Coordinates of C-alpha atoms in Angstrom, one line a residue:
Chain A
X1 CA -79.0 27.2 -22.0
X2 CA -75.9 27.9 -20.0
X3 CA -74.5 31.4 -20.1
X4 CA -71.2 31.4 -21.9
X5 CA -69.0 33.8 -23.8
X6 CA -68.8 33.3 -27.6
X7 CA -65.9 33.5 -30.0
X8 CA -65.3 33.7 -33.8
X9 CA -63.8 30.5 -35.3
X10 CA -62.6 32.5 -38.3
X11 CA -60.8 35.0 -36.2
X12 CA -59.2 32.3 -34.1
X13 CA -58.0 30.7 -37.3
X14 CA -56.7 34.0 -38.7
X15 CA -54.8 34.8 -35.5
X16 CA -53.2 31.4 -35.4
X17 CA -52.3 31.6 -39.1
X18 CA -50.5 34.9 -38.5
X19 CA -48.5 33.3 -35.7
X20 CA -47.7 30.4 -37.9
X21 CA -46.5 32.8 -40.6
X22 CA -44.1 34.3 -38.0
X23 CA -42.7 30.9 -37.2
X24 CA -42.4 29.5 -40.7
X25 CA -41.1 31.9 -43.2
X26 CA -42.0 29.6 -46.1
X27 CA -45.6 29.3 -45.2
X28 CA -47.9 30.6 -47.9
X29 CA -51.7 31.4 -47.8
X30 CA -54.0 31.3 -50.7
X31 CA -57.5 32.8 -50.5
X32 CA -60.4 32.7 -52.9
X33 CA -62.4 35.4 -51.2
X34 CA -62.1 38.8 -49.5
X35 CA -59.9 38.5 -46.5
X36 CA -62.7 39.8 -44.4
X37 CA -64.9 36.8 -45.2
X38 CA -62.3 34.1 -45.1
X39 CA -60.4 35.5 -42.1
X40 CA -56.9 35.2 -43.5
X41 CA -56.6 39.0 -43.2
X42 CA -54.1 39.3 -40.3
X43 CA -51.7 37.0 -42.1
X44 CA -52.1 39.1 -45.3
X45 CA -51.4 42.3 -43.5
X46 CA -48.2 41.0 -42.0
X47 CA -46.9 39.0 -44.9
X48 CA -48.4 40.5 -48.1
X49 CA -45.8 38.8 -50.3
X50 CA -46.9 35.3 -49.0
X51 CA -50.6 36.0 -49.2
X52 CA -52.0 35.3 -52.6
X53 CA -55.5 36.4 -53.4
X54 CA -56.3 33.9 -56.1
X55 CA -59.9 34.9 -56.5
X56 CA -62.9 32.9 -57.4
X57 CA -61.3 29.9 -59.0
X58 CA -61.3 27.3 -56.2
X59 CA -60.5 24.2 -58.3
X60 CA -57.4 25.8 -59.7
X61 CA -56.5 27.4 -56.4
X62 CA -56.1 23.8 -55.1
X63 CA -53.8 22.9 -58.0
X64 CA -51.8 26.0 -57.5
X65 CA -51.5 25.2 -53.8
X66 CA -50.3 21.7 -54.6
X67 CA -47.6 23.1 -56.9
X68 CA -46.4 25.4 -54.2
X69 CA -46.5 22.7 -51.6
X70 CA -44.6 20.2 -53.7
X71 CA -41.6 22.6 -53.5
X72 CA -41.5 21.9 -49.8
X73 CA -43.8 24.6 -48.3
X74 CA -46.8 24.4 -46.0
X75 CA -49.7 26.0 -47.8
X76 CA -53.0 27.1 -46.3
X77 CA -55.9 27.6 -48.6
X78 CA -59.1 29.2 -47.4
X79 CA -62.5 29.8 -48.9
X80 CA -66.2 29.0 -48.5
X81 CA -66.9 25.4 -47.7
X82 CA -69.2 24.9 -50.6
X83 CA -66.5 25.9 -53.0
X84 CA -63.3 24.5 -51.5
X85 CA -64.9 21.1 -50.8
X86 CA -67.6 21.0 -53.4
X87 CA -66.7 23.0 -56.4
X88 CA -63.0 22.0 -56.0
X89 CA -63.5 18.4 -55.1
X90 CA -61.7 17.0 -58.2
X91 CA -58.7 19.1 -57.6
X92 CA -58.6 18.4 -53.9
X93 CA -58.7 14.7 -54.9
X94 CA -56.0 14.6 -57.5
X95 CA -53.8 17.8 -57.2
X96 CA -53.8 17.7 -53.3
X97 CA -54.5 14.3 -52.0
X98 CA -53.2 12.0 -54.7
X99 CA -50.0 14.1 -54.9
X100 CA -49.8 14.0 -51.1
X101 CA -49.3 17.8 -51.1
X102 CA -48.9 19.6 -47.9
X103 CA -52.0 21.7 -48.3
X104 CA -54.3 22.7 -45.4
X105 CA -57.8 23.6 -46.6
X106 CA -59.7 25.9 -44.3
X107 CA -63.4 25.9 -45.1
X108 CA -65.3 28.9 -43.7
X109 CA -69.1 29.2 -43.9
X110 CA -70.0 25.5 -43.5
X111 CA -73.5 24.3 -42.8
X112 CA -76.9 25.8 -42.3
X113 CA -75.5 28.6 -40.1
X114 CA -74.7 30.4 -43.3
X115 CA -78.3 31.5 -43.0
X116 CA -79.5 34.1 -45.6
X117 CA -77.7 32.9 -48.7
X118 CA -79.5 29.6 -48.5
X119 CA -79.0 26.2 -50.0
X120 CA -76.3 27.1 -52.6
X121 CA -74.0 28.3 -49.9
X122 CA -75.0 25.9 -47.1
X123 CA -72.5 23.1 -47.4
X124 CA -73.8 19.9 -45.7
X125 CA -71.9 17.2 -47.5
X126 CA -68.3 18.2 -47.0
X127 CA -67.5 15.9 -44.1
X128 CA -68.5 13.0 -46.3
X129 CA -66.5 14.2 -49.3
X130 CA -63.3 15.1 -47.4
X131 CA -63.4 12.0 -45.2
X132 CA -63.5 9.7 -48.2
X133 CA -60.2 10.9 -49.6
X134 CA -57.2 8.7 -48.7
X135 CA -54.7 10.6 -46.7
X136 CA -56.9 13.5 -45.8
X137 CA -57.2 14.7 -42.2
X138 CA -60.6 16.2 -41.3
X139 CA -61.2 18.5 -38.3
X140 CA -64.5 20.1 -37.2
X141 CA -63.8 22.4 -34.3
X142 CA -66.7 23.2 -31.9
X143 CA -65.4 26.6 -30.7
X144 CA -62.6 29.2 -31.1
X145 CA -60.0 27.7 -28.7
X146 CA -60.2 24.3 -30.6
X147 CA -60.0 26.2 -33.9
X148 CA -56.8 27.8 -32.8
X149 CA -55.3 24.5 -31.5
X150 CA -56.5 22.6 -34.7
X151 CA -54.8 25.2 -36.9
X152 CA -51.5 24.6 -35.2
X153 CA -52.1 20.8 -35.2
X154 CA -52.7 20.6 -39.0
X155 CA -49.7 22.8 -39.6
X156 CA -47.5 20.4 -37.6
X157 CA -47.5 17.5 -40.1
X158 CA -46.7 17.0 -43.8
X159 CA -49.9 16.2 -45.7
X160 CA -53.4 17.4 -46.6
X161 CA -56.0 18.5 -44.1
X162 CA -59.5 19.9 -44.1
X163 CA -60.6 22.3 -41.3
X164 CA -64.4 23.0 -41.2
X165 CA -65.4 26.3 -39.7
X166 CA -68.7 28.0 -39.0
X167 CA -69.3 31.6 -39.7
X168 CA -71.4 32.2 -36.6
X169 CA -69.7 32.9 -33.3
X170 CA -69.9 29.8 -31.1
X171 CA -70.0 29.5 -27.3
X172 CA -66.6 28.7 -25.9
X173 CA -66.9 25.2 -24.4
X174 CA -63.4 23.8 -24.5
X175 CA -60.0 24.8 -23.1
X176 CA -58.5 24.3 -26.5
X177 CA -56.6 21.1 -25.5
X178 CA -57.2 19.5 -28.9
X179 CA -55.2 16.5 -30.1
X180 CA -55.5 15.0 -33.6
X181 CA -57.0 11.5 -33.4
X182 CA -58.3 12.0 -29.9
X183 CA -61.9 12.7 -28.8
X184 CA -62.1 15.1 -25.8
X185 CA -64.4 14.2 -22.9
X186 CA -66.1 17.4 -22.0
X187 CA -68.4 15.9 -19.4
X188 CA -68.4 12.6 -17.5
X189 CA -71.4 10.3 -17.4
X190 CA -72.4 6.7 -17.5
X191 CA -76.0 6.6 -18.6
X192 CA -75.6 7.8 -22.2
X193 CA -72.9 9.4 -24.4
X194 CA -73.5 12.4 -26.6
X195 CA -70.9 12.7 -29.5
X196 CA -70.9 16.1 -31.2
X197 CA -69.0 18.3 -33.6
X198 CA -69.0 22.0 -34.6
X199 CA -71.9 24.1 -33.7
X200 CA -73.7 21.2 -32.1
X201 CA -71.1 20.8 -29.4
X202 CA -72.5 23.5 -27.1
X203 CA -75.9 22.1 -27.7
X204 CA -74.7 18.7 -26.7
X205 CA -73.5 20.1 -23.4
X206 CA -76.9 21.9 -22.9
X207 CA -78.6 18.5 -23.5
X208 CA -76.4 16.9 -20.9
X209 CA -77.1 19.6 -18.4
X210 CA -80.8 19.2 -18.9
X211 CA -80.5 15.5 -18.5
X212 CA -78.5 16.0 -15.3
X213 CA -81.4 18.2 -13.9
X214 CA -83.6 15.1 -14.5
X215 CA -81.1 12.8 -12.8
X216 CA -79.4 11.3 -15.9
X217 CA -75.7 11.6 -16.4
X218 CA -74.5 11.9 -20.0
X219 CA -70.9 11.7 -21.2
X220 CA -70.1 14.3 -23.8
X221 CA -67.4 13.7 -26.4
X222 CA -66.0 16.5 -28.6
X223 CA -65.2 14.6 -31.8
X224 CA -63.5 17.5 -33.6
X225 CA -60.9 15.1 -35.0
X226 CA -63.2 13.3 -37.5
X227 CA -60.2 11.8 -39.3
X228 CA -58.2 10.3 -37.8
X229 CA -61.1 9.2 -35.6
X230 CA -60.8 8.1 -32.0
X231 CA -62.5 4.7 -32.3
X232 CA -61.2 3.6 -28.9
X233 CA -63.1 6.5 -27.3
X234 CA -66.3 5.5 -29.1
X235 CA -66.0 1.8 -28.2
X236 CA -65.3 2.8 -24.6
X237 CA -68.4 5.0 -24.6
X238 CA -70.4 2.2 -26.0
X239 CA -69.1 -0.2 -23.2
X240 CA -69.5 2.3 -20.4
X241 CA -72.8 3.9 -21.3
X242 CA -74.6 1.5 -23.6
X243 CA -76.2 4.1 -25.9
X244 CA -74.9 7.0 -28.1
X245 CA -76.5 10.1 -29.4
X246 CA -74.6 11.9 -32.2
X247 CA -75.1 15.6 -33.1
X248 CA -73.9 17.3 -36.3
X249 CA -74.7 20.1 -38.7
X250 CA -74.3 17.9 -41.8
X251 CA -76.3 15.5 -43.9
X252 CA -77.1 12.8 -41.5
X253 CA -76.7 10.0 -44.0
X254 CA -72.9 10.5 -44.4
X255 CA -71.4 12.3 -41.5
X256 CA -70.5 11.9 -37.8
X257 CA -73.4 9.7 -36.9
X258 CA -72.6 7.3 -39.7
X259 CA -68.9 7.2 -38.6
X260 CA -69.9 6.5 -34.9
X261 CA -72.4 3.7 -35.8
X262 CA -69.9 2.1 -38.1
X263 CA -67.0 2.3 -35.6
X264 CA -68.8 0.5 -32.8
X265 CA -70.7 -2.0 -34.9
X266 CA -68.0 -4.6 -35.1
X267 CA -66.7 -4.6 -31.5
X268 CA -69.5 -3.3 -29.3
X269 CA -72.8 -2.4 -31.0
X270 CA -75.2 -0.4 -29.0
X271 CA -78.2 1.8 -30.0
X272 CA -77.1 5.0 -31.9
X273 CA -79.5 7.8 -32.6
X274 CA -78.4 10.5 -35.0
X275 CA -79.3 14.2 -34.8
X276 CA -78.3 15.8 -38.1
X277 CA -79.7 17.5 -41.2
X278 CA -82.1 15.2 -43.0
X279 CA -81.3 14.3 -46.5
X280 CA -82.3 17.7 -47.7
X281 CA -80.8 21.0 -49.0
X282 CA -81.0 24.0 -46.7
X283 CA -82.8 27.3 -47.3
X284 CA -82.6 31.0 -46.4
X285 CA -83.4 32.0 -42.9
X286 CA -82.1 33.1 -39.5
X287 CA -79.1 30.8 -38.9
X288 CA -80.1 29.6 -35.5
X289 CA -83.8 29.2 -36.3
X290 CA -82.8 27.2 -39.3
X291 CA -81.0 24.7 -37.1
X292 CA -84.2 24.2 -35.1
X293 CA -86.3 24.0 -38.2
X294 CA -84.0 21.2 -39.7
X295 CA -84.3 19.0 -36.6
X296 CA -81.1 20.1 -34.8
X297 CA -82.9 21.8 -31.9
X298 CA -82.0 21.1 -28.3
X299 CA -85.5 19.7 -27.7
X300 CA -85.2 17.3 -30.6
X301 CA -81.9 16.1 -29.3
X302 CA -83.3 15.7 -25.8
X303 CA -86.2 13.6 -27.2
X304 CA -83.8 11.3 -28.9
X305 CA -81.8 11.0 -25.7
X306 CA -84.9 9.9 -23.8
X307 CA -85.7 7.4 -26.5
X308 CA -82.3 5.9 -26.1
X309 CA -82.6 5.7 -22.4
X310 CA -85.9 4.0 -22.8
X311 CA -84.5 1.5 -25.2
X312 CA -81.7 0.7 -22.7
X313 CA -84.3 0.3 -19.9
X314 CA -82.8 3.1 -17.9
X315 CA -86.1 5.0 -17.7
X316 CA -89.6 3.8 -18.3
Chain B
X1 CA -34.4 0.0 -74.7
X2 CA -31.2 1.2 -73.1
X3 CA -30.7 4.3 -71.1
X4 CA -27.7 6.3 -72.0
X5 CA -28.3 9.5 -70.1
X6 CA -26.3 11.2 -72.7
X7 CA -27.2 14.7 -73.7
X8 CA -27.6 15.0 -77.5
X9 CA -27.0 18.6 -78.5
X10 CA -27.6 18.7 -82.1
X11 CA -30.9 18.6 -84.0
X12 CA -29.8 15.3 -85.5
X13 CA -29.3 13.8 -82.2
X14 CA -32.6 15.1 -80.9
X15 CA -34.3 13.6 -83.9
X16 CA -32.6 10.3 -83.4
X17 CA -33.7 10.3 -79.7
X18 CA -37.2 11.1 -80.7
X19 CA -37.2 8.1 -83.0
X20 CA -36.0 5.9 -80.2
X21 CA -38.7 7.3 -77.9
X22 CA -41.4 6.7 -80.6
X23 CA -40.2 3.1 -80.8
X24 CA -40.4 2.7 -77.0
X25 CA -43.9 4.1 -77.1
X26 CA -45.0 1.6 -79.8
X27 CA -43.5 -1.3 -77.9
X28 CA -44.9 -0.2 -74.6
X29 CA -48.5 0.3 -75.8
X30 CA -48.4 -2.9 -77.8
X31 CA -47.3 -4.8 -74.7
X32 CA -49.8 -3.0 -72.4
X33 CA -52.7 -3.3 -74.9
X34 CA -53.6 0.3 -74.3
X35 CA -52.0 3.6 -73.5
X36 CA -52.9 6.6 -75.6
X37 CA -50.5 6.0 -78.5
X38 CA -51.5 8.8 -80.9
X39 CA -51.2 11.6 -78.3
X40 CA -47.9 10.2 -77.1
X41 CA -46.4 10.3 -80.6
X42 CA -47.7 13.8 -81.2
X43 CA -46.0 15.1 -78.0
X44 CA -42.8 13.1 -78.3
X45 CA -40.7 15.9 -80.0
X46 CA -41.8 18.5 -77.5
X47 CA -40.8 16.2 -74.7
X48 CA -37.4 15.4 -76.3
X49 CA -36.6 19.1 -76.8
X50 CA -37.4 19.7 -73.1
X51 CA -35.9 16.7 -71.5
X52 CA -32.7 16.5 -73.7
X53 CA -32.1 20.1 -74.3
X54 CA -34.0 22.8 -72.5
X55 CA -34.5 21.6 -68.9
X56 CA -31.8 22.2 -66.3
X57 CA -32.0 18.8 -64.7
X58 CA -29.5 16.3 -63.4
X59 CA -30.2 12.5 -63.3
X60 CA -27.5 12.2 -60.7
X61 CA -29.3 14.7 -58.4
X62 CA -33.0 14.4 -59.3
X63 CA -34.2 16.3 -56.3
X64 CA -31.9 19.3 -56.9
X65 CA -34.1 22.2 -55.7
X66 CA -33.0 24.6 -58.4
X67 CA -33.9 22.2 -61.2
X68 CA -36.4 23.2 -63.9
X69 CA -39.8 21.4 -63.7
X70 CA -41.7 19.6 -66.4
X71 CA -45.4 19.0 -65.7
X72 CA -47.1 16.8 -68.2
X73 CA -50.6 18.2 -67.8
X74 CA -51.8 15.8 -70.6
X75 CA -51.0 13.0 -68.2
X76 CA -52.1 10.4 -70.7
X77 CA -49.0 10.9 -72.8
X78 CA -47.3 9.0 -70.1
X79 CA -45.5 6.5 -72.3
X80 CA -43.6 9.2 -74.1
X81 CA -42.5 10.9 -70.9
X82 CA -41.5 7.6 -69.2
X83 CA -39.4 6.7 -72.2
X84 CA -37.7 10.1 -72.3
X85 CA -37.0 10.0 -68.5
X86 CA -35.5 6.5 -68.9
X87 CA -33.3 7.5 -71.8
X88 CA -32.2 10.6 -70.0
X89 CA -31.2 8.4 -67.0
X90 CA -33.9 9.2 -64.5
X91 CA -35.2 5.7 -64.4
X92 CA -34.2 2.1 -65.3
X93 CA -35.3 1.4 -68.9
X94 CA -35.9 -2.2 -67.8
X95 CA -39.1 -1.0 -66.2
X96 CA -40.6 0.4 -69.5
X97 CA -42.2 -2.9 -70.5
X98 CA -44.3 -2.9 -67.3
X99 CA -46.4 0.1 -68.4
X100 CA -49.9 -0.2 -66.9
X101 CA -49.2 -3.4 -65.1
X102 CA -50.4 -3.9 -61.6
X103 CA -47.6 -2.9 -59.2
X104 CA -45.6 -1.1 -61.9
X105 CA -44.4 2.4 -61.2
X106 CA -45.5 3.3 -64.7
X107 CA -49.1 4.2 -64.1
X108 CA -51.4 4.9 -67.0
X109 CA -51.3 8.6 -66.2
X110 CA -48.0 10.1 -65.1
X111 CA -47.5 9.5 -61.5
X112 CA -45.4 11.4 -58.9
X113 CA -46.1 8.9 -56.1
X114 CA -44.7 5.9 -57.8
X115 CA -42.0 7.7 -59.9
X116 CA -40.5 10.7 -58.1
X117 CA -38.8 11.8 -61.4
X118 CA -42.3 12.8 -62.5
X119 CA -42.9 16.2 -61.0
X120 CA -46.7 15.9 -60.5
X121 CA -49.4 13.3 -60.9
X122 CA -51.9 14.5 -63.4
X123 CA -54.7 13.2 -65.5
X124 CA -57.6 15.6 -64.9
X125 CA -57.8 18.4 -67.5
X126 CA -56.2 21.6 -66.4
X127 CA -54.9 20.4 -63.1
X128 CA -51.3 19.9 -64.2
X129 CA -51.2 23.4 -65.6
X130 CA -52.5 24.8 -62.2
X131 CA -49.8 22.8 -60.4
X132 CA -47.2 24.3 -62.8
X133 CA -48.4 27.8 -61.9
X134 CA -48.0 26.9 -58.3
X135 CA -44.5 25.7 -58.9
X136 CA -43.6 28.8 -60.8
X137 CA -44.9 30.9 -57.9
X138 CA -42.9 28.8 -55.5
X139 CA -39.7 29.4 -57.4
X140 CA -40.4 33.1 -57.6
X141 CA -41.1 33.4 -53.9
X142 CA -38.0 31.4 -53.0
X143 CA -36.0 33.4 -55.5
X144 CA -34.9 30.1 -57.1
X145 CA -33.9 30.2 -60.8
X146 CA -36.2 27.2 -61.6
X147 CA -38.3 27.5 -64.8
X148 CA -41.5 25.5 -65.1
X149 CA -42.7 23.9 -68.4
X150 CA -46.3 22.7 -68.7
X151 CA -47.3 20.5 -71.6
X152 CA -51.0 20.6 -72.2
X153 CA -53.2 18.9 -74.7
X154 CA -55.5 20.9 -76.9
X155 CA -58.5 18.9 -75.6
X156 CA -57.6 20.3 -72.2
X157 CA -58.0 23.8 -73.7
X158 CA -61.7 23.3 -73.5
X159 CA -61.7 22.8 -69.7
X160 CA -62.5 25.7 -67.5
X161 CA -59.7 24.9 -65.1
X162 CA -57.2 25.4 -67.9
X163 CA -58.3 29.0 -68.3
X164 CA -58.4 29.5 -64.6
X165 CA -54.8 28.4 -64.4
X166 CA -53.8 30.5 -67.5
X167 CA -55.4 33.5 -65.9
X168 CA -53.4 33.1 -62.7
X169 CA -50.2 32.7 -64.7
X170 CA -50.9 35.9 -66.5
X171 CA -52.1 37.7 -63.4
X172 CA -48.8 37.0 -61.6
X173 CA -46.8 37.7 -64.8
X174 CA -44.9 34.4 -64.3
X175 CA -42.0 34.8 -66.8
X176 CA -40.6 31.5 -65.4
X177 CA -43.6 29.7 -66.8
X178 CA -43.9 28.2 -70.3
X179 CA -47.1 26.5 -71.5
X180 CA -46.7 24.2 -74.5
X181 CA -49.9 23.2 -76.2
X182 CA -49.7 20.0 -78.1
X183 CA -52.1 21.1 -80.8
X184 CA -52.8 17.8 -82.6
X185 CA -56.4 18.8 -83.3
X186 CA -57.9 15.5 -82.2
X187 CA -59.9 15.3 -79.1
X188 CA -61.2 11.9 -77.8
X189 CA -64.6 12.1 -79.5
X190 CA -63.8 14.7 -82.1
X191 CA -62.1 12.8 -84.7
X192 CA -63.1 14.7 -87.8
X193 CA -61.6 18.2 -87.5
X194 CA -60.2 20.6 -85.0
X195 CA -62.8 20.9 -82.2
X196 CA -64.8 24.1 -82.7
X197 CA -64.5 26.7 -80.0
X198 CA -60.9 26.3 -79.2
X199 CA -59.8 28.6 -81.9
X200 CA -58.6 31.3 -82.1
X201 CA -56.2 29.9 -79.6
X202 CA -53.3 32.2 -80.0
X203 CA -55.6 35.3 -79.6
X204 CA -56.9 33.8 -76.4
X205 CA -53.5 33.3 -75.0
X206 CA -52.5 36.8 -75.9
X207 CA -55.6 38.2 -74.3
X208 CA -54.5 36.2 -71.1
X209 CA -51.2 38.1 -71.2
X210 CA -49.0 35.4 -72.7
X211 CA -46.1 36.0 -75.1
X212 CA -47.5 33.6 -77.7
X213 CA -45.6 31.7 -80.3
X214 CA -47.0 29.4 -83.0
X215 CA -44.7 26.7 -84.3
X216 CA -44.5 23.4 -86.0
X217 CA -44.3 21.0 -83.1
X218 CA -42.2 18.5 -85.0
X219 CA -39.5 20.9 -86.2
X220 CA -36.7 20.9 -83.7
X221 CA -35.0 24.1 -84.7
X222 CA -38.4 25.8 -84.3
X223 CA -39.1 24.2 -80.9
X224 CA -35.6 25.1 -79.6
X225 CA -36.0 28.6 -81.0
X226 CA -39.3 29.2 -79.3
X227 CA -38.0 27.8 -76.0
X228 CA -35.0 30.1 -76.3
X229 CA -37.2 33.1 -76.9
X230 CA -39.3 32.1 -73.9
X231 CA -36.2 32.1 -71.7
X232 CA -35.5 35.7 -72.8
X233 CA -39.0 37.0 -72.2
X234 CA -39.5 39.0 -69.1
X235 CA -42.6 40.2 -67.3
X236 CA -45.0 37.7 -68.8
X237 CA -45.4 33.9 -69.3
X238 CA -44.9 32.3 -72.7
X239 CA -47.3 30.1 -74.5
X240 CA -46.0 27.9 -77.4
X241 CA -48.8 26.6 -79.6
X242 CA -47.1 23.6 -81.2
X243 CA -49.0 22.3 -84.3
X244 CA -48.6 18.6 -84.2
X245 CA -49.8 15.5 -85.9
X246 CA -51.6 12.7 -84.0
X247 CA -49.6 9.5 -84.4
X248 CA -46.6 11.5 -85.9
X249 CA -43.8 9.3 -87.1
X250 CA -45.8 6.3 -88.2
X251 CA -47.3 6.8 -91.6
X252 CA -50.5 4.8 -91.2
X253 CA -51.2 6.3 -87.8
X254 CA -50.7 9.9 -88.7
X255 CA -53.9 11.9 -88.4
X256 CA -56.0 8.8 -87.8
X257 CA -58.2 9.5 -84.8
X258 CA -58.5 5.8 -84.1
X259 CA -54.9 5.8 -82.8
X260 CA -55.7 8.2 -80.1
X261 CA -57.0 5.4 -77.9
X262 CA -56.3 2.1 -79.5
X263 CA -53.1 0.1 -79.2
X264 CA -51.3 -1.6 -82.1
X265 CA -51.5 -5.3 -82.8
X266 CA -48.3 -7.3 -83.4
X267 CA -48.3 -6.7 -87.2
X268 CA -48.9 -3.0 -86.8
X269 CA -46.3 -2.7 -84.2
X270 CA -43.7 -4.4 -86.3
X271 CA -44.6 -2.3 -89.3
X272 CA -44.5 0.9 -87.3
X273 CA -41.2 0.0 -85.7
X274 CA -39.7 -0.7 -89.2
X275 CA -40.7 2.8 -90.3
X276 CA -38.9 4.1 -87.2
X277 CA -35.8 2.0 -87.9
X278 CA -36.5 -0.4 -85.0
X279 CA -37.9 -3.9 -84.3
X280 CA -39.8 -5.7 -81.6

């Protein structure tokens, strides 16, 4: 693994939110949990009158957010992924999306990396749920700089958005030059493309580095902008490299891998292998060991990469 | 169905308007072949009191930021609201017969996307009430004089989200929020009697920190009196539990659970309209 500094996605979000609150005096933040957990604290300290601690009622928090937004405000709502995307799904669907309310949902604690609290708190289906909603924008940042950029990006348009964050600090692997609807090329290569989101982004770069040591050059795409999706970049990758490996900390049936395979299938189908959580619930454990245990290890991804290269006849 | 946009001020005028709206509801649901007739008739008087008397709204300036907001959380009573909005001048009455047709702005559940005069798209229990709480918070934060009125069904009072929203309204002491409960006592599958568990409703509202009034939801002086009292109440939201009759206004529909869902055939429509002083 490459040596890198790490950063907190939640803190990057909290800092960006406080700056947004400075710029937009109408911006309101709703939080379902303690500010320490959901990271909206800095905003709350600076603008207490615009920081509403709604408490543990995520479905109604979405409806309240919609009511606030329909008056013309930008409203940020933060809470645990399993509650804001799962528990509150019906309200996100009708109150927020169907009403086209300008509500930005920031989900902290997504995925297996929740660790100790286990399956009830390890949200692995939220990309699927949120991506299926008409009009919803979905962003899965892979590090703190992208989280910061994505927070500003979703605040810049009128409409609902879902930002999926990880509790664990993640290695800083981007310069934060995030654009909605655009995949970012983090590494050039023509033998294979690795498309990754969230905590798997740094692992994707590690896989590419290991392949490089073996004489194989992999392109790495940061696909943080899940919706709108950069289908052009995927088709280009299929054309240029002939094989795609996807990496995500999400149920593999309904997430990034699925999106990628579907996007290229009409225009330029090539073999796609998907590294993700099998169709299972998580469990308690050490966050990073859990990733390995559920098939998201660097070694597993590397094995899949070699399989793809064999299929394409690039190695024997 | 002609829209006058006039503002009747007397109880007699409100009663006459309510009769017109009940006629519209009958014609609309007959034509559509569906459309929650019974619950529309039970809510009609509350909506007339709000739209034609209480709300500070202006058909000539529907987007006026300081306007009062009406959120029909029981979104299935859409026919009654559409008729009231048309007769108050917020939409062309010509469109009323298109209820539930493909391409019509008159969706089966009240719809903000297709009809901006509707403040919020609702239909899932409790969500309209939550949105009303958000609107009341918005007005308070912006120091706007807007008041927010949420009309909820009693069936909704079983939903957890309703109580979440009520708790938030009480927690923030939203005295610009009024919750009107259309207490017709008939849930979709209930039929026989008031659904157990909802009562004692007034005690529940009081425990949630609402100034709570119980009235006859078809008695205009009582409705206007309660709304007036709500306007004067400071430091807490108001709940008005309006006892109503499913199918109110048409004798053979009153308190008949079948009319919650079904629509009238031609003969029933003509008979009902005759009772209301109208015709097809």
